[in-house]
PDB file of C-alpha atoms in Angstrom:
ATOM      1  CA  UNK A   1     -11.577  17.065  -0.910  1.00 50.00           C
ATOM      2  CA  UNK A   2     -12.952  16.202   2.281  1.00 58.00           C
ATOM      3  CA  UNK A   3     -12.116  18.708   5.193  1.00 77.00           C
ATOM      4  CA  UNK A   4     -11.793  16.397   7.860  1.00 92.00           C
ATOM      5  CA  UNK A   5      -8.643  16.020   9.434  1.00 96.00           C
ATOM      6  CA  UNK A   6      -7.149  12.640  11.165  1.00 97.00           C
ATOM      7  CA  UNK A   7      -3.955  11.421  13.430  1.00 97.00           C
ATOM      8  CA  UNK A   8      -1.487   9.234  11.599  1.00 97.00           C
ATOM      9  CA  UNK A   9       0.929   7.413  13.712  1.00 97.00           C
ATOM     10  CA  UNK A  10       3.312   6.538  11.497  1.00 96.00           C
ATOM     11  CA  UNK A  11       6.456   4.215  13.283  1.00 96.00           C
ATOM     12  CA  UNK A  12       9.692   4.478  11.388  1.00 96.00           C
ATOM     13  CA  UNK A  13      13.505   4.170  11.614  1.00 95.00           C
ATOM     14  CA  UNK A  14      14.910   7.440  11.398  1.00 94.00           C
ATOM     15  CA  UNK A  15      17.162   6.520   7.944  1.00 93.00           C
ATOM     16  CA  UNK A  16      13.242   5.392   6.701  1.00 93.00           C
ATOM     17  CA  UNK A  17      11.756   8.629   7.811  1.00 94.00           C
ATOM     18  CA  UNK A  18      14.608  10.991   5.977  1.00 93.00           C
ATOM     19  CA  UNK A  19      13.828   8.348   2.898  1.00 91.00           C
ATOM     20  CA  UNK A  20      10.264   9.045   2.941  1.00 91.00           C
ATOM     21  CA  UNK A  21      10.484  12.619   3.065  1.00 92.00           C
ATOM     22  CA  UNK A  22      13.244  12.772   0.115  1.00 89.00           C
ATOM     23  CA  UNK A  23      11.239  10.687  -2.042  1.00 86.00           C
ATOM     24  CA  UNK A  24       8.068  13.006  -1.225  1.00 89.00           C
ATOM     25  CA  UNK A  25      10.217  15.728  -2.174  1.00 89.00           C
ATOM     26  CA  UNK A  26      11.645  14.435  -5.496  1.00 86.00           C
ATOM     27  CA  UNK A  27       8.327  13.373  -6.334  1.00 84.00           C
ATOM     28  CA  UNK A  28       6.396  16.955  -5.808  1.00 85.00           C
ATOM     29  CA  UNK A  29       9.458  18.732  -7.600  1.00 83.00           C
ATOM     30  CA  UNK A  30       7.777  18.445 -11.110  1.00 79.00           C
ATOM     31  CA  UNK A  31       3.823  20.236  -9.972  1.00 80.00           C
ATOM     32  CA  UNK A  32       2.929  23.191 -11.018  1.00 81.00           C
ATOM     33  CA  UNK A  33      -0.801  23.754 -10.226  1.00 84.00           C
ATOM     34  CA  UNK A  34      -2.056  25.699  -7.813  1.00 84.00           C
ATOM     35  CA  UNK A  35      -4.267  23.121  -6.185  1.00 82.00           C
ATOM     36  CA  UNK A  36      -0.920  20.895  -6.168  1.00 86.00           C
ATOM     37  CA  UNK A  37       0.828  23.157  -4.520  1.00 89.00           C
ATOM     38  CA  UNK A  38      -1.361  23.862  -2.070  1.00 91.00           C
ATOM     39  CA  UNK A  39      -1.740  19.980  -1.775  1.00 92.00           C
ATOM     40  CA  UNK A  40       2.504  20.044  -1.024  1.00 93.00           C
ATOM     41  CA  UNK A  41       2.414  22.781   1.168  1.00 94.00           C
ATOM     42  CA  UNK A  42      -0.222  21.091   3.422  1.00 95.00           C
ATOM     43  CA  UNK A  43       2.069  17.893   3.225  1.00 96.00           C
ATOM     44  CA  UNK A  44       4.855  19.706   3.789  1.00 95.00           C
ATOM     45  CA  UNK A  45       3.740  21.462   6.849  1.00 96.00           C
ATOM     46  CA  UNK A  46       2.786  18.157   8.534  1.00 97.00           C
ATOM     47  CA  UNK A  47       6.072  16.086   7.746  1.00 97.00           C
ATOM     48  CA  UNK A  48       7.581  19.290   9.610  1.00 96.00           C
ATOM     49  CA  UNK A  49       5.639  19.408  12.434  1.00 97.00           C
ATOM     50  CA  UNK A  50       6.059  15.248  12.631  1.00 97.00           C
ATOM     51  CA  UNK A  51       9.459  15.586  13.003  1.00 95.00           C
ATOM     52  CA  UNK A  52       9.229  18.309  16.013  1.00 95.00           C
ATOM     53  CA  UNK A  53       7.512  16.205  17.586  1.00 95.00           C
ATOM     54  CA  UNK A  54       8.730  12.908  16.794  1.00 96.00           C
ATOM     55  CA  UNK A  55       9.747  10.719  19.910  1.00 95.00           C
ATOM     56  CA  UNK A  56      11.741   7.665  20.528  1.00 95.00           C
ATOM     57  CA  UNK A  57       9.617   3.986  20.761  1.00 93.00           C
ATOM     58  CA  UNK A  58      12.066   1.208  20.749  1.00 92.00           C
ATOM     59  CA  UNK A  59      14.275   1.089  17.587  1.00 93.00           C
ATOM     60  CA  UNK A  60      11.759   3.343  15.782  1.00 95.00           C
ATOM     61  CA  UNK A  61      10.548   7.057  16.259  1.00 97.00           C
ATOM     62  CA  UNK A  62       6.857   7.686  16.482  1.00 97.00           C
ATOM     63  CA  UNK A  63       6.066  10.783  14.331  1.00 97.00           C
ATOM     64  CA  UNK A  64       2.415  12.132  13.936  1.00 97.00           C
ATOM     65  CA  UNK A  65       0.969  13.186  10.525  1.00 97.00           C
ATOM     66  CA  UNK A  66      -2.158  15.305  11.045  1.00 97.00           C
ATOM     67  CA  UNK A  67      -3.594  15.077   7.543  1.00 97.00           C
ATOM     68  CA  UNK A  68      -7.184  15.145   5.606  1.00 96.00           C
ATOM     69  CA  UNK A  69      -7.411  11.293   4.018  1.00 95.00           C
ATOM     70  CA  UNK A  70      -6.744  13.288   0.468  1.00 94.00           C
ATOM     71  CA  UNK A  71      -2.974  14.573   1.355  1.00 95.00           C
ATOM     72  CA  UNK A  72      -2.331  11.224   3.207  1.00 96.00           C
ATOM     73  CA  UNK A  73      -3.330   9.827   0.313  1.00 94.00           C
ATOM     74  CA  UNK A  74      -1.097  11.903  -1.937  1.00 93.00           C
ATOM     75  CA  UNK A  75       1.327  11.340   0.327  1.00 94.00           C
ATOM     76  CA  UNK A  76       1.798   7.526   0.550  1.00 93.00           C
ATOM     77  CA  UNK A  77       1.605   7.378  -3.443  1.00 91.00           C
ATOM     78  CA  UNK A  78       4.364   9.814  -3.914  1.00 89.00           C
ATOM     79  CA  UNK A  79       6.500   7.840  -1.478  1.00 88.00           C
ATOM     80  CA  UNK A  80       5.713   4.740  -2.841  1.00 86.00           C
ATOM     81  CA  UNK A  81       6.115   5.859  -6.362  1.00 82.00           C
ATOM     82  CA  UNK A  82       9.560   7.744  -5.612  1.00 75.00           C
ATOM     83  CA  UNK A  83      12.726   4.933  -6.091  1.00 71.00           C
ATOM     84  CA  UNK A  84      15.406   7.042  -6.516  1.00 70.00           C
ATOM     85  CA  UNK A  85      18.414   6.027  -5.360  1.00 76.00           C
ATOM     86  CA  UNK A  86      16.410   4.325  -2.223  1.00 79.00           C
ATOM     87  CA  UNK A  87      16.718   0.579  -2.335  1.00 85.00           C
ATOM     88  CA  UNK A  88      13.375  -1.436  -3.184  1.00 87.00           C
ATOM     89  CA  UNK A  89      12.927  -3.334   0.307  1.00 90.00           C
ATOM     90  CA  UNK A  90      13.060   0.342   1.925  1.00 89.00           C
ATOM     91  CA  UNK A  91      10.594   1.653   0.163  1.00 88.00           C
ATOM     92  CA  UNK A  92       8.540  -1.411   0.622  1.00 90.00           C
ATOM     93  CA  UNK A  93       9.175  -1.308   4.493  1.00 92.00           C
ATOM     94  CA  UNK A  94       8.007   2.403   4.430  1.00 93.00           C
ATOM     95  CA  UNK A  95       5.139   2.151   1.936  1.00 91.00           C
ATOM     96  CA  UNK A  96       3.893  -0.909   4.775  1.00 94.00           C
ATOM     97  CA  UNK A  97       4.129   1.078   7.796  1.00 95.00           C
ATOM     98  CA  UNK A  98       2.268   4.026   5.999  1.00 94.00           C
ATOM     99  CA  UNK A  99      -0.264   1.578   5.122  1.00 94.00           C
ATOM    100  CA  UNK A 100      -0.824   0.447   9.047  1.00 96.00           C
ATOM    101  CA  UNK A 101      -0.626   4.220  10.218  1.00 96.00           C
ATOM    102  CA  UNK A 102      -3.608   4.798   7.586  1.00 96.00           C
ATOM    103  CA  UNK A 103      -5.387   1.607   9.117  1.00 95.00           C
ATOM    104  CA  UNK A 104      -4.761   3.173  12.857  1.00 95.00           C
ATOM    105  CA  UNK A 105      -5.628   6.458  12.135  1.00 96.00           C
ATOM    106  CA  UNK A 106      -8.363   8.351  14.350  1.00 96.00           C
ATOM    107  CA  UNK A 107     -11.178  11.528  13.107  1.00 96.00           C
ATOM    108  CA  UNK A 108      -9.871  14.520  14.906  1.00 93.00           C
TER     109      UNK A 108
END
């Protein structure tokens, strides 16, 4: 795991946000390892501090993941991997914008 953190701008609605974090949580239920749950806890920390800080930009709120690549990683799978209950076209709107915040993301 590479130690090296980066800035994720992710851009979301805030319904998409609160679906994103759910399905991260549903998904992360089920682990039991300790490197897992260290790997959660790290996640978890950020989505936290993201939403403190989260600000308004146009119809969206700009929240700030600061993440290695590894939990970003983990992170966009177990979104995009997580359906329940959250319609397809939702989770293909968040899984995209994840995608660009990886694609804009800067070294810290």
């Amino acid at each position: 795991m590479s130690d090296a953190l980066f800035r994720y701008p992710v851009f979301l609605k805030e319904d998409d946000w609160k679906s994103a974090v759910t399905g991260f949580e549903k998904r992360v239920r089920r682990f039991r390892s300790a490197a897992r749950l260290d790997q959660v806890g790290r996640v978890s920390s950020a989505i936290v501090a993201a939403e403190a800080d989260s600000f308004p930009d146009g119809d969206e709120f700009k929240y700030v993941l600061y993440l290695s690549d590894d939990d970003y990683g983990f992170l966009s799978e177990a979104v995009a991997n997580e359906r329940n209950g959250v319609p397809r076209d939702v989770v293909e709107r968040i899984a995209h914008e994840l995608r660009m915040a990886a694609g804009d993301a800067t070294e810290l």
